[in-house]
PDB file of C-alpha atoms in Angstrom:
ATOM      1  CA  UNK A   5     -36.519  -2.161 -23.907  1.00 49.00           C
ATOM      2  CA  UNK A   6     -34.733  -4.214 -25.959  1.00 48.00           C
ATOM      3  CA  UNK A   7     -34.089  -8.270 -25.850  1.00 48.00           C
ATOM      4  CA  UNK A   8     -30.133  -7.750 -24.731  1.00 43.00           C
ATOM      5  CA  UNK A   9     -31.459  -5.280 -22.055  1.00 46.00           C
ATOM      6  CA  UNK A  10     -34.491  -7.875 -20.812  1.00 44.00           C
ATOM      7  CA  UNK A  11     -31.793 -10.461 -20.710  1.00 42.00           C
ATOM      8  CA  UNK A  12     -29.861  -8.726 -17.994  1.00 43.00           C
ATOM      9  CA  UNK A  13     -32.930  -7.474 -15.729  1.00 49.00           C
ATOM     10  CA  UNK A  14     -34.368 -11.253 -16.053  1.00 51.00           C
ATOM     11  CA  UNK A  15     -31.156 -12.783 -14.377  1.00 54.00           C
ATOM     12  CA  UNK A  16     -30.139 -14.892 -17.815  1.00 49.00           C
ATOM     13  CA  UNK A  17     -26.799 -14.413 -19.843  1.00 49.00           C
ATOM     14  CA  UNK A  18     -25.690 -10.562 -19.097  1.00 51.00           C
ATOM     15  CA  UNK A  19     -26.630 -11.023 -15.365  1.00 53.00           C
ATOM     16  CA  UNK A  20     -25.189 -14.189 -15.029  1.00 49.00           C
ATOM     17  CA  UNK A  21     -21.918 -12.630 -16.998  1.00 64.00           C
ATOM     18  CA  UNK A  22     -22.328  -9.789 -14.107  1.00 86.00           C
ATOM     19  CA  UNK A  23     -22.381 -12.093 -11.176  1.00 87.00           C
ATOM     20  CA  UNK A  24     -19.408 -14.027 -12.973  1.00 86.00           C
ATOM     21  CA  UNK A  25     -17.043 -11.016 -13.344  1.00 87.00           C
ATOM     22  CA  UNK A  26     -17.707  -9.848  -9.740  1.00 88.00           C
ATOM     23  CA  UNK A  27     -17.053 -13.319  -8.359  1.00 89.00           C
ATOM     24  CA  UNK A  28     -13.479 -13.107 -10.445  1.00 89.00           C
ATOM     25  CA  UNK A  29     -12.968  -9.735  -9.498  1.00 91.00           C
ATOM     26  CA  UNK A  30     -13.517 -10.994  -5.669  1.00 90.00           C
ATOM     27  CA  UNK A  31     -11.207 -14.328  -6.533  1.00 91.00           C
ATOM     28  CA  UNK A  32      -8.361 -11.432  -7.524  1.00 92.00           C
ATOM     29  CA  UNK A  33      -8.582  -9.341  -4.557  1.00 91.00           C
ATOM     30  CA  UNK A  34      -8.326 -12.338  -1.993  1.00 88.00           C
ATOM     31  CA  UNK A  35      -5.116 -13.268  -4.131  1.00 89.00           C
ATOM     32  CA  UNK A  36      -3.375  -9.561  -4.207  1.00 86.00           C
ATOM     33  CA  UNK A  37      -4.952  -9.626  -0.137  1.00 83.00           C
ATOM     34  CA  UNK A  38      -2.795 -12.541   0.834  1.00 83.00           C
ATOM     35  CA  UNK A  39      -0.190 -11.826  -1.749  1.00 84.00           C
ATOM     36  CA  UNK A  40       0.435  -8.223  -0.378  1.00 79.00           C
ATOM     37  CA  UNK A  41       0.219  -9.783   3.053  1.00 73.00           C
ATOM     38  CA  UNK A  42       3.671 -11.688   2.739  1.00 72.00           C
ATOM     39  CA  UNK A  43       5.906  -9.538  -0.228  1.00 75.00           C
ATOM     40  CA  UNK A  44       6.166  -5.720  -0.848  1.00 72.00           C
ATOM     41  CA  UNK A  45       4.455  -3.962  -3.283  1.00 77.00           C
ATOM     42  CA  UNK A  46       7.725  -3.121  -5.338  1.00 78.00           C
ATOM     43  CA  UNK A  47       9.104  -7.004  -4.894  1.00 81.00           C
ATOM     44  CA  UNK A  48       5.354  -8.278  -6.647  1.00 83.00           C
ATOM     45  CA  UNK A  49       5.358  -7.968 -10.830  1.00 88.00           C
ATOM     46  CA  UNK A  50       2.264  -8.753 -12.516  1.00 90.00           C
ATOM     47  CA  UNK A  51       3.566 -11.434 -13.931  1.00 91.00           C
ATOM     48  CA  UNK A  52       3.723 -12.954 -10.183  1.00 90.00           C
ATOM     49  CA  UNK A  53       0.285 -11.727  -9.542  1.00 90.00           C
ATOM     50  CA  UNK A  54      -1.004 -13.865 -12.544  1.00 92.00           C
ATOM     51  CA  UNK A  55       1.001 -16.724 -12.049  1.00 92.00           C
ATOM     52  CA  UNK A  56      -0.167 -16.868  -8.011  1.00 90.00           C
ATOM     53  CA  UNK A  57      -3.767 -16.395  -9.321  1.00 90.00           C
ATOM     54  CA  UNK A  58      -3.994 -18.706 -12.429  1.00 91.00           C
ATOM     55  CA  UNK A  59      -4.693 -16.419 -14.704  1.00 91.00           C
ATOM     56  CA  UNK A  60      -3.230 -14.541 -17.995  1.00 91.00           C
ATOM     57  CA  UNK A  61      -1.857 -11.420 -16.836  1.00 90.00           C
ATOM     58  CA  UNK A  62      -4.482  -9.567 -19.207  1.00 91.00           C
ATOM     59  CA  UNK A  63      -7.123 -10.607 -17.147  1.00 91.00           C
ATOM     60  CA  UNK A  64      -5.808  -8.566 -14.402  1.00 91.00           C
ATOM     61  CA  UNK A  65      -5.344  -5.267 -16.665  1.00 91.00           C
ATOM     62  CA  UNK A  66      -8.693  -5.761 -17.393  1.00 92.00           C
ATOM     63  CA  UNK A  67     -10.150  -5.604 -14.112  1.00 92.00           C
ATOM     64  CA  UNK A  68      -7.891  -2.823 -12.338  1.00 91.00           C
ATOM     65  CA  UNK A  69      -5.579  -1.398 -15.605  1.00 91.00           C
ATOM     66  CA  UNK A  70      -2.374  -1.315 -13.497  1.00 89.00           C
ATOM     67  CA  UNK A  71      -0.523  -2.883 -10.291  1.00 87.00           C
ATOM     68  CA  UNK A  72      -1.651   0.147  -8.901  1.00 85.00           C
ATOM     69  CA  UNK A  73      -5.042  -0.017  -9.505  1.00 88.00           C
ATOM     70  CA  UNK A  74      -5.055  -3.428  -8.125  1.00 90.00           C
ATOM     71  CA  UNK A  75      -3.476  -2.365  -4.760  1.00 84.00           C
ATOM     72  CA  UNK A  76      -6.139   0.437  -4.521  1.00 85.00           C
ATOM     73  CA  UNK A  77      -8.575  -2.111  -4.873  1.00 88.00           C
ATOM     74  CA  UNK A  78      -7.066  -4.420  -2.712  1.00 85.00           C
ATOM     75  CA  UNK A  79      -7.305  -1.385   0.327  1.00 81.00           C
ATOM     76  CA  UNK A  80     -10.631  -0.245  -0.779  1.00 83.00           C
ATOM     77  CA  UNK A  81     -12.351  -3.931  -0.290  1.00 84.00           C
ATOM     78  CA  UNK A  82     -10.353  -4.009   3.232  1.00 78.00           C
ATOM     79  CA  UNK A  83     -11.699  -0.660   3.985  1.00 77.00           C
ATOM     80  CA  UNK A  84     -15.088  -1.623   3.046  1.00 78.00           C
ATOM     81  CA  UNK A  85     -14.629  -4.928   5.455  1.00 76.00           C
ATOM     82  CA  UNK A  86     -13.634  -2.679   8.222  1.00 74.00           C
ATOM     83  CA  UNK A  87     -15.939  -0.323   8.248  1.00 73.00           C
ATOM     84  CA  UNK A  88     -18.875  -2.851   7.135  1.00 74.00           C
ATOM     85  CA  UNK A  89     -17.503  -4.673  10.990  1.00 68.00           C
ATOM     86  CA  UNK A  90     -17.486  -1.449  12.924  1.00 64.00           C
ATOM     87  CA  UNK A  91     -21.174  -0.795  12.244  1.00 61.00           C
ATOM     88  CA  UNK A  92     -22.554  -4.205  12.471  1.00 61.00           C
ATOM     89  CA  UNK A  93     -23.701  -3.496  15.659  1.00 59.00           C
ATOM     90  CA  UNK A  94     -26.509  -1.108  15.687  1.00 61.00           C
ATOM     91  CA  UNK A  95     -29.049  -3.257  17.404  1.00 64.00           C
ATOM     92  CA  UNK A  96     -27.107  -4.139  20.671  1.00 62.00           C
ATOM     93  CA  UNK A  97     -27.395  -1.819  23.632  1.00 67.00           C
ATOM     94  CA  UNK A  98     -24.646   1.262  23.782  1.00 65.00           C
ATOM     95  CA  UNK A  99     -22.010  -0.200  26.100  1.00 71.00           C
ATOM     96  CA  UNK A 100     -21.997  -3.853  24.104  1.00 76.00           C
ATOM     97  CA  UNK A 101     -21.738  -1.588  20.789  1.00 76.00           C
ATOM     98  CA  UNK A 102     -18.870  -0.126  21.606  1.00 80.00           C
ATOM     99  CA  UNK A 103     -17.440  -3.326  23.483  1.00 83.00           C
ATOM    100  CA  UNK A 104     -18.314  -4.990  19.810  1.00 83.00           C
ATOM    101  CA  UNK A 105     -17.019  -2.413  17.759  1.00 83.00           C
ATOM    102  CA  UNK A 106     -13.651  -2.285  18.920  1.00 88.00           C
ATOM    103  CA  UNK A 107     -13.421  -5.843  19.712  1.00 88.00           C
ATOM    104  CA  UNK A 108     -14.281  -6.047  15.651  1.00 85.00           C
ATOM    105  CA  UNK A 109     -11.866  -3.643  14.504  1.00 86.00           C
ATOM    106  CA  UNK A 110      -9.155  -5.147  16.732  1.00 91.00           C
ATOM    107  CA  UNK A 111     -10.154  -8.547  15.157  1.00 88.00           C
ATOM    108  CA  UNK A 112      -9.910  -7.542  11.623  1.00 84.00           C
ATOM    109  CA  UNK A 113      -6.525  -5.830  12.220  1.00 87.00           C
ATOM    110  CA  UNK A 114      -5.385  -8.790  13.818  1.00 88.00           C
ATOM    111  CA  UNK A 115      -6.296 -10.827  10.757  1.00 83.00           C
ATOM    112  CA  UNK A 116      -5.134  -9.012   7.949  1.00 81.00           C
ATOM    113  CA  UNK A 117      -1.946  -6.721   9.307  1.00 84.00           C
ATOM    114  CA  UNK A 118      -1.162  -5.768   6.041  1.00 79.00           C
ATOM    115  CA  UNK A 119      -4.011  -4.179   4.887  1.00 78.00           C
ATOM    116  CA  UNK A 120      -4.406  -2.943   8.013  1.00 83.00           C
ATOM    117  CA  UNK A 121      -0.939  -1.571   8.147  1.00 83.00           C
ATOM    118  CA  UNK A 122      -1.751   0.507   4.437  1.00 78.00           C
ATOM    119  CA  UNK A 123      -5.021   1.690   5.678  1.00 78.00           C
ATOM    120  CA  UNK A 124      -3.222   3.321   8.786  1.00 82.00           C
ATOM    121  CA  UNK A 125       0.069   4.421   7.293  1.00 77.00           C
ATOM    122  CA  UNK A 126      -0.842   5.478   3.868  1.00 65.00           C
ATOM    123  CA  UNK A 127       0.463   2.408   2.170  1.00 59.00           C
ATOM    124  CA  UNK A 128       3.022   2.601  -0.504  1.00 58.00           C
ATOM    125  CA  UNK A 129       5.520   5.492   0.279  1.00 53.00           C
ATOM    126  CA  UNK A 130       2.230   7.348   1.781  1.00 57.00           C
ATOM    127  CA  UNK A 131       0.542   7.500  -1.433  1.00 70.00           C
ATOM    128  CA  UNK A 132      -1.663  10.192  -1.589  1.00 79.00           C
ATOM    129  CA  UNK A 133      -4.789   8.034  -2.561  1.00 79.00           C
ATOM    130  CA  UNK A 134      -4.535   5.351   0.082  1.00 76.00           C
ATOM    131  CA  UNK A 135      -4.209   8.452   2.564  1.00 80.00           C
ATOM    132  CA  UNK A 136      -7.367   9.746   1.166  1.00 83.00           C
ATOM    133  CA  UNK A 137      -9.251   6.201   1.733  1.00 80.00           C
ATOM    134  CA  UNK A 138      -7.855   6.334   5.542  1.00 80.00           C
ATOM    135  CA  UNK A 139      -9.235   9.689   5.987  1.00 85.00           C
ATOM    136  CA  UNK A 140     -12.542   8.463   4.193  1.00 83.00           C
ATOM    137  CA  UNK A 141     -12.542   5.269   6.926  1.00 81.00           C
ATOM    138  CA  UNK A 142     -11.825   7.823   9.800  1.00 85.00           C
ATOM    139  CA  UNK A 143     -14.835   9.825   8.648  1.00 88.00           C
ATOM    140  CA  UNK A 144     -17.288   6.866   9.090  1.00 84.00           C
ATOM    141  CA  UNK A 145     -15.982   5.618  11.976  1.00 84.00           C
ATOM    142  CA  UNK A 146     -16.256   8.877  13.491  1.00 88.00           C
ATOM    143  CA  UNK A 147     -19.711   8.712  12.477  1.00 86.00           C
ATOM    144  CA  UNK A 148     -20.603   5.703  13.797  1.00 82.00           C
ATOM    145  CA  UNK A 149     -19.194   6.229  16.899  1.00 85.00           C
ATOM    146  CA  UNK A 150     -21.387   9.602  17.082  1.00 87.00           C
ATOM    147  CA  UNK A 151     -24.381   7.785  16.076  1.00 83.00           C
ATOM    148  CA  UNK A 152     -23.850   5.273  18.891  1.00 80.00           C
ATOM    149  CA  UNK A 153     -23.044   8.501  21.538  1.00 84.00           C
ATOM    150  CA  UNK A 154     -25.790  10.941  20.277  1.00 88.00           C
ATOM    151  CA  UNK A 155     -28.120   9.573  17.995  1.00 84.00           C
ATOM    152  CA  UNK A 156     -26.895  10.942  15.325  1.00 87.00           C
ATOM    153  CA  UNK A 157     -24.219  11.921  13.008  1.00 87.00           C
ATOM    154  CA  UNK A 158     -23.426  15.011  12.687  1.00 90.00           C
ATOM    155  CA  UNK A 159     -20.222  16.138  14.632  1.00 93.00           C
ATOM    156  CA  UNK A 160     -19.239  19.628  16.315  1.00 94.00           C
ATOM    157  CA  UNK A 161     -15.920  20.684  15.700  1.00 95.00           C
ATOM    158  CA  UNK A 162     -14.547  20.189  18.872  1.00 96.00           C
ATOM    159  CA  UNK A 163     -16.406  17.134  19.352  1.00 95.00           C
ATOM    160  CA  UNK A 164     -14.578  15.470  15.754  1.00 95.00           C
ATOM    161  CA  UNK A 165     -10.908  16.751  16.965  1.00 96.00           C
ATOM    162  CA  UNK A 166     -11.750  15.012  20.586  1.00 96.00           C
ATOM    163  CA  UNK A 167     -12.667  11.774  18.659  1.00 95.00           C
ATOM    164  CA  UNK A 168     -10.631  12.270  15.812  1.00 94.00           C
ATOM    165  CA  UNK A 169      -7.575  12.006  18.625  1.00 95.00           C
ATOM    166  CA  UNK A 170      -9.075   8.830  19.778  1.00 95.00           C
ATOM    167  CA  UNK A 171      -9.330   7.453  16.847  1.00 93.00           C
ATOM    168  CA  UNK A 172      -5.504   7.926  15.713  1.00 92.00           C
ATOM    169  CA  UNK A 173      -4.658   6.398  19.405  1.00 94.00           C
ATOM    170  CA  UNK A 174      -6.434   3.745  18.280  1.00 93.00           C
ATOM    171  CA  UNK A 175      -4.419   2.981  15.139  1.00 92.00           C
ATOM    172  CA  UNK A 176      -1.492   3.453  16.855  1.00 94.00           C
ATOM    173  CA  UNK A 177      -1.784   1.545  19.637  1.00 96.00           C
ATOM    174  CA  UNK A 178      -3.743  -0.956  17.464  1.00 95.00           C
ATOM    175  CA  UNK A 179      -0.259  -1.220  15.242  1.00 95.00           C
ATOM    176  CA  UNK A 180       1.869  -1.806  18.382  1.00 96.00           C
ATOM    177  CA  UNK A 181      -0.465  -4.622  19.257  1.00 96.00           C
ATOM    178  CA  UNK A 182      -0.509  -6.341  15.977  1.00 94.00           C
ATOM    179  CA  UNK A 183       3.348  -6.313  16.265  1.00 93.00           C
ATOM    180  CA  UNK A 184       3.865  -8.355  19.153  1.00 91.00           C
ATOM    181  CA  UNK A 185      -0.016  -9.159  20.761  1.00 92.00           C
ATOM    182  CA  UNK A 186       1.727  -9.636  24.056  1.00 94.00           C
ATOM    183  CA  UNK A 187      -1.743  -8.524  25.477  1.00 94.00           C
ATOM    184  CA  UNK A 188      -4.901 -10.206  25.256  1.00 96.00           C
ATOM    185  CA  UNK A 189      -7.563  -8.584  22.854  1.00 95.00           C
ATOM    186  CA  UNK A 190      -9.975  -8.438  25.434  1.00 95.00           C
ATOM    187  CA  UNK A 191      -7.621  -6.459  27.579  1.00 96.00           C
ATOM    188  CA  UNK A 192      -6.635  -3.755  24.547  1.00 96.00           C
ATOM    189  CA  UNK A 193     -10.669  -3.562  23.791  1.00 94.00           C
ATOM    190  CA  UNK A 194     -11.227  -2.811  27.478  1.00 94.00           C
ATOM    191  CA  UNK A 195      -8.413  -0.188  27.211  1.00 95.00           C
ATOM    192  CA  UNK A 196      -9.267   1.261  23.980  1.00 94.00           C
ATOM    193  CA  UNK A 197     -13.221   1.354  25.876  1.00 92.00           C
ATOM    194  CA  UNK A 198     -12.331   2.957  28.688  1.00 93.00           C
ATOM    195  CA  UNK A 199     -10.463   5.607  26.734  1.00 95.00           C
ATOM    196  CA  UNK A 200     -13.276   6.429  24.455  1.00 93.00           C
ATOM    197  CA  UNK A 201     -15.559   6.770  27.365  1.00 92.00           C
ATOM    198  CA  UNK A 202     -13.301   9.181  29.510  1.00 94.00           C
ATOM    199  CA  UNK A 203     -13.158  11.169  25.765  1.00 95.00           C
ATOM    200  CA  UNK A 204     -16.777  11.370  25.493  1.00 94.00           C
ATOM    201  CA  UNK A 205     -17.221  12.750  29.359  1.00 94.00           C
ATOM    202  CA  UNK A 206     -14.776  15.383  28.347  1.00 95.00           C
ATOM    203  CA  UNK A 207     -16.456  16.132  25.219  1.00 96.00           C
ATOM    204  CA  UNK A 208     -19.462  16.864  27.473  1.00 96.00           C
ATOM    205  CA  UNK A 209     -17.698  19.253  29.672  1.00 95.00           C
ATOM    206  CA  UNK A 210     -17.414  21.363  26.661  1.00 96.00           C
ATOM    207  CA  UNK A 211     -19.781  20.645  24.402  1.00 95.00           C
ATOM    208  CA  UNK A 212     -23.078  20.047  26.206  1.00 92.00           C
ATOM    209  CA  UNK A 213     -25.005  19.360  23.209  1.00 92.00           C
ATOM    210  CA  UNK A 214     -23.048  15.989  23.408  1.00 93.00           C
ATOM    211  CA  UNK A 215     -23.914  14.575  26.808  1.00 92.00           C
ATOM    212  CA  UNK A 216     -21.767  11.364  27.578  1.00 88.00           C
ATOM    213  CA  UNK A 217     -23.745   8.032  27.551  1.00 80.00           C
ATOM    214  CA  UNK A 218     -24.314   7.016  31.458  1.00 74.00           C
ATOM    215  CA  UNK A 219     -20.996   4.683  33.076  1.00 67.00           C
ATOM    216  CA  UNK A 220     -21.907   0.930  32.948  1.00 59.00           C
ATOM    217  CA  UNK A 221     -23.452  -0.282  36.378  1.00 55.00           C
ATOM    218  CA  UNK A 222     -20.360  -2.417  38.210  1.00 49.00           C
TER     219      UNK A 222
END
Protein backbone atom coordinates (compact mmCIF):
# COMPACT_ATOMS: atom_id res chain seq x y z
CA UNK A 1 0.00 0.00 0.00
CA UNK A 2 1.25 3.10 -0.68
CA UNK A 3 1.40 6.53 1.57
CA UNK A 4 -1.47 8.36 -0.79
CA UNK A 5 -3.54 5.11 -0.40
CA UNK A 6 -2.89 4.90 3.73
CA UNK A 7 -3.88 8.51 3.74
CA UNK A 8 -7.39 7.83 2.56
CA UNK A 9 -8.13 4.49 4.66
CA UNK A 10 -6.68 6.51 7.87
CA UNK A 11 -9.43 9.31 7.54
CA UNK A 12 -6.60 12.26 6.79
CA UNK A 13 -6.42 14.41 3.50
CA UNK A 14 -8.09 12.05 0.63
CA UNK A 15 -10.87 11.01 3.12
CA UNK A 16 -11.41 14.22 4.40
CA UNK A 17 -11.39 15.51 0.48
CA UNK A 18 -14.12 12.50 0.14
CA UNK A 19 -16.37 13.58 2.92
CA UNK A 20 -15.90 17.27 1.51
CA UNK A 21 -17.06 16.55 -2.09
CA UNK A 22 -20.07 14.49 -0.88
CA UNK A 23 -21.13 17.22 1.54
CA UNK A 24 -20.96 19.73 -1.75
CA UNK A 25 -22.48 17.31 -3.84
CA UNK A 26 -25.42 17.10 -1.04
CA UNK A 27 -25.28 21.23 -0.72
CA UNK A 28 -26.10 21.04 -4.82
CA UNK A 29 -28.88 18.70 -4.76
CA UNK A 30 -30.86 20.57 -1.89
CA UNK A 31 -30.33 23.72 -4.23
CA UNK A 32 -31.55 22.03 -7.76
CA UNK A 33 -34.40 20.23 -4.98
CA UNK A 34 -35.85 23.56 -4.05
CA UNK A 35 -34.88 25.20 -7.26
CA UNK A 36 -36.84 22.59 -9.39
CA UNK A 37 -39.55 22.90 -6.78
CA UNK A 38 -40.61 26.55 -7.87
CA UNK A 39 -39.32 26.95 -11.94
CA UNK A 40 -39.40 24.38 -14.84
CA UNK A 41 -36.70 22.51 -15.93
CA UNK A 42 -36.51 24.35 -19.42
CA UNK A 43 -37.02 28.03 -17.60
CA UNK A 44 -33.59 27.03 -15.16
CA UNK A 45 -29.96 27.69 -17.15
CA UNK A 46 -26.95 26.71 -15.41
CA UNK A 47 -25.96 29.84 -15.11
CA UNK A 48 -29.12 30.28 -12.62
CA UNK A 49 -28.26 27.08 -10.96
CA UNK A 50 -24.75 28.53 -10.05
CA UNK A 51 -25.73 31.82 -9.26
CA UNK A 52 -28.72 30.34 -6.70
CA UNK A 53 -25.98 28.02 -5.29
CA UNK A 54 -22.84 30.28 -4.99
CA UNK A 55 -20.82 28.61 -6.99
CA UNK A 56 -18.85 28.81 -10.54
CA UNK A 57 -20.91 27.07 -12.93
CA UNK A 58 -17.87 24.54 -13.48
CA UNK A 59 -18.33 23.24 -10.25
CA UNK A 60 -21.61 21.94 -11.23
CA UNK A 61 -20.28 20.23 -14.62
CA UNK A 62 -18.03 18.67 -12.49
CA UNK A 63 -20.27 16.94 -10.27
CA UNK A 64 -23.23 15.88 -12.73
CA UNK A 65 -21.61 16.95 -16.51
CA UNK A 66 -24.94 18.43 -17.69
CA UNK A 67 -28.40 20.08 -16.48
CA UNK A 68 -29.51 16.80 -17.12
CA UNK A 69 -27.40 14.94 -15.13
CA UNK A 70 -28.15 17.21 -12.33
CA UNK A 71 -31.97 16.67 -12.58
CA UNK A 72 -31.33 12.86 -12.60
CA UNK A 73 -29.56 13.33 -9.56
CA UNK A 74 -31.85 15.55 -8.10
CA UNK A 75 -34.81 12.47 -8.61
CA UNK A 76 -32.46 9.77 -7.71
CA UNK A 77 -31.61 11.37 -4.04
CA UNK A 78 -35.61 11.92 -3.74
CA UNK A 79 -36.10 8.40 -4.73
CA UNK A 80 -33.59 7.22 -2.37
CA UNK A 81 -35.48 9.48 0.51
CA UNK A 82 -38.67 7.81 -0.39
CA UNK A 83 -37.94 4.60 -0.44
CA UNK A 84 -35.28 4.91 2.57
CA UNK A 85 -39.05 6.31 4.53
CA UNK A 86 -41.19 3.49 3.27
CA UNK A 87 -38.98 0.84 4.89
CA UNK A 88 -38.10 2.50 8.06
CA UNK A 89 -40.46 0.57 9.69
CA UNK A 90 -39.51 -2.98 9.94
CA UNK A 91 -39.57 -3.31 13.67
CA UNK A 92 -43.22 -2.14 14.41
CA UNK A 93 -45.99 -4.69 14.36
CA UNK A 94 -47.79 -5.33 10.70
CA UNK A 95 -50.85 -3.08 10.97
CA UNK A 96 -48.62 0.10 12.46
CA UNK A 97 -46.12 -0.73 9.41
CA UNK A 98 -48.35 -0.22 7.01
CA UNK A 99 -50.23 2.68 8.97
CA UNK A 100 -46.39 4.17 9.02
CA UNK A 101 -45.52 3.47 5.66
CA UNK A 102 -48.11 5.23 3.95
CA UNK A 103 -48.44 7.88 6.44
CA UNK A 104 -44.45 8.36 5.37
CA UNK A 105 -44.87 8.30 1.80
CA UNK A 106 -47.87 10.65 2.01
CA UNK A 107 -45.58 12.92 4.17
CA UNK A 108 -42.72 13.07 1.85
CA UNK A 109 -45.03 13.77 -1.14
CA UNK A 110 -46.56 16.36 0.73
CA UNK A 111 -43.19 17.98 1.31
CA UNK A 112 -41.49 17.94 -1.80
CA UNK A 113 -44.45 17.91 -4.71
CA UNK A 114 -42.07 18.38 -7.22
CA UNK A 115 -39.96 15.65 -6.94
CA UNK A 116 -42.69 13.81 -6.15
CA UNK A 117 -44.58 14.91 -9.17
CA UNK A 118 -41.22 13.63 -11.58
CA UNK A 119 -40.97 10.44 -9.75
CA UNK A 120 -44.74 9.67 -10.61
CA UNK A 121 -45.09 11.21 -14.04
CA UNK A 122 -41.80 10.58 -15.61
CA UNK A 123 -40.50 14.06 -15.18
CA UNK A 124 -39.35 16.08 -18.07
CA UNK A 125 -41.57 15.30 -21.18
CA UNK A 126 -41.62 11.53 -19.65
CA UNK A 127 -38.05 11.05 -20.06
CA UNK A 128 -37.25 7.68 -20.47
CA UNK A 129 -34.68 7.56 -17.51
CA UNK A 130 -36.76 9.18 -14.81
CA UNK A 131 -39.50 6.52 -15.96
CA UNK A 132 -36.99 3.87 -15.39
CA UNK A 133 -36.15 5.25 -11.67
CA UNK A 134 -40.16 5.21 -11.01
CA UNK A 135 -40.36 1.73 -12.11
CA UNK A 136 -37.10 0.97 -9.99
CA UNK A 137 -39.08 2.79 -6.76
CA UNK A 138 -42.27 0.70 -7.63
CA UNK A 139 -40.14 -2.43 -7.52
CA UNK A 140 -39.01 -1.83 -3.87
CA UNK A 141 -41.98 -0.69 -2.65
CA UNK A 142 -43.62 -3.64 -3.93
CA UNK A 143 -41.12 -5.45 -2.07
CA UNK A 144 -41.47 -4.02 1.00
CA UNK A 145 -44.91 -4.20 1.10
CA UNK A 146 -44.51 -8.14 0.38
CA UNK A 147 -42.01 -8.43 3.02
CA UNK A 148 -44.39 -6.81 5.51
CA UNK A 149 -47.51 -9.30 4.05
CA UNK A 150 -45.47 -12.58 3.67
CA UNK A 151 -42.21 -12.51 5.05
CA UNK A 152 -40.61 -12.21 2.25
CA UNK A 153 -39.93 -10.79 -1.06
CA UNK A 154 -40.43 -12.55 -3.70
CA UNK A 155 -43.76 -11.81 -5.62
CA UNK A 156 -46.15 -14.19 -7.77
CA UNK A 157 -47.27 -12.78 -10.82
CA UNK A 158 -50.62 -12.23 -10.01
CA UNK A 159 -49.79 -11.19 -6.66
CA UNK A 160 -47.25 -8.03 -8.28
CA UNK A 161 -50.17 -6.97 -10.91
CA UNK A 162 -52.73 -6.95 -7.70
CA UNK A 163 -50.19 -4.68 -5.86
CA UNK A 164 -48.69 -3.18 -8.69
CA UNK A 165 -52.53 -1.67 -9.25
CA UNK A 166 -52.43 -0.46 -5.75
CA UNK A 167 -49.56 1.04 -5.96
CA UNK A 168 -50.38 3.31 -9.17
CA UNK A 169 -53.81 4.20 -7.14
CA UNK A 170 -51.66 5.33 -4.78
CA UNK A 171 -49.72 7.83 -6.91
CA UNK A 172 -52.64 8.93 -8.33
CA UNK A 173 -54.70 9.59 -5.72
CA UNK A 174 -51.56 10.72 -3.80
CA UNK A 175 -51.17 13.56 -6.79
CA UNK A 176 -54.83 14.66 -6.41
CA UNK A 177 -54.15 15.14 -2.74
CA UNK A 178 -51.02 17.10 -3.01
CA UNK A 179 -53.05 19.42 -5.34
CA UNK A 180 -55.56 20.67 -3.12
CA UNK A 181 -55.08 18.51 0.55
CA UNK A 182 -58.71 19.25 1.16
CA UNK A 183 -58.51 15.95 3.25
CA UNK A 184 -56.64 15.29 6.24
CA UNK A 185 -53.53 12.93 5.84
CA UNK A 186 -54.70 10.76 8.38
CA UNK A 187 -57.93 10.29 6.53
CA UNK A 188 -56.08 9.51 2.87
CA UNK A 189 -53.59 7.01 4.97
CA UNK A 190 -56.67 5.32 6.42
CA UNK A 191 -58.07 5.15 2.83
CA UNK A 192 -55.03 4.22 1.05
CA UNK A 193 -54.89 1.28 4.31
CA UNK A 194 -57.98 0.03 3.91
CA UNK A 195 -57.48 -0.38 0.18
CA UNK A 196 -54.29 -2.27 0.46
CA UNK A 197 -55.84 -4.57 2.93
CA UNK A 198 -59.08 -5.43 0.86
CA UNK A 199 -56.12 -6.04 -2.12
CA UNK A 200 -54.25 -8.39 -0.07
CA UNK A 201 -57.62 -10.53 0.97
CA UNK A 202 -58.20 -10.77 -2.71
CA UNK A 203 -54.78 -11.72 -3.46
CA UNK A 204 -55.48 -14.62 -1.07
CA UNK A 205 -58.54 -15.79 -2.79
CA UNK A 206 -56.30 -16.56 -5.62
CA UNK A 207 -53.13 -17.01 -4.62
CA UNK A 208 -53.12 -19.00 -1.38
CA UNK A 209 -49.52 -19.05 -1.00
CA UNK A 210 -50.15 -15.33 0.02
CA UNK A 211 -52.55 -15.53 2.94
CA UNK A 212 -53.78 -11.94 3.98
CA UNK A 213 -52.41 -10.66 7.37
CA UNK A 214 -55.45 -11.08 10.06
CA UNK A 215 -58.08 -7.60 10.16
CA UNK A 216 -57.06 -5.32 13.10
CA UNK A 217 -59.20 -6.10 16.33
CA UNK A 218 -61.95 -2.96 16.54
Amino acid sequence: MNNSQQRGQDGSPAARGTERAQARRAELIATGRALFADTSYDALSMDDIARAAGVAKGLIYYYFTNKRGYYLAIIEDAVAQLVARAGSTHDLPPVERVQRTVDGYLRYAQHHQAAYRAIVTGGVGSDAEVLAIRDAVRARLLRTIARGAWGREEIPPLARIALTGWLTSVEGVTLDWIATQEIPRATVTALLVRGLGDTLRLIEEYEPTCPAPSRPST
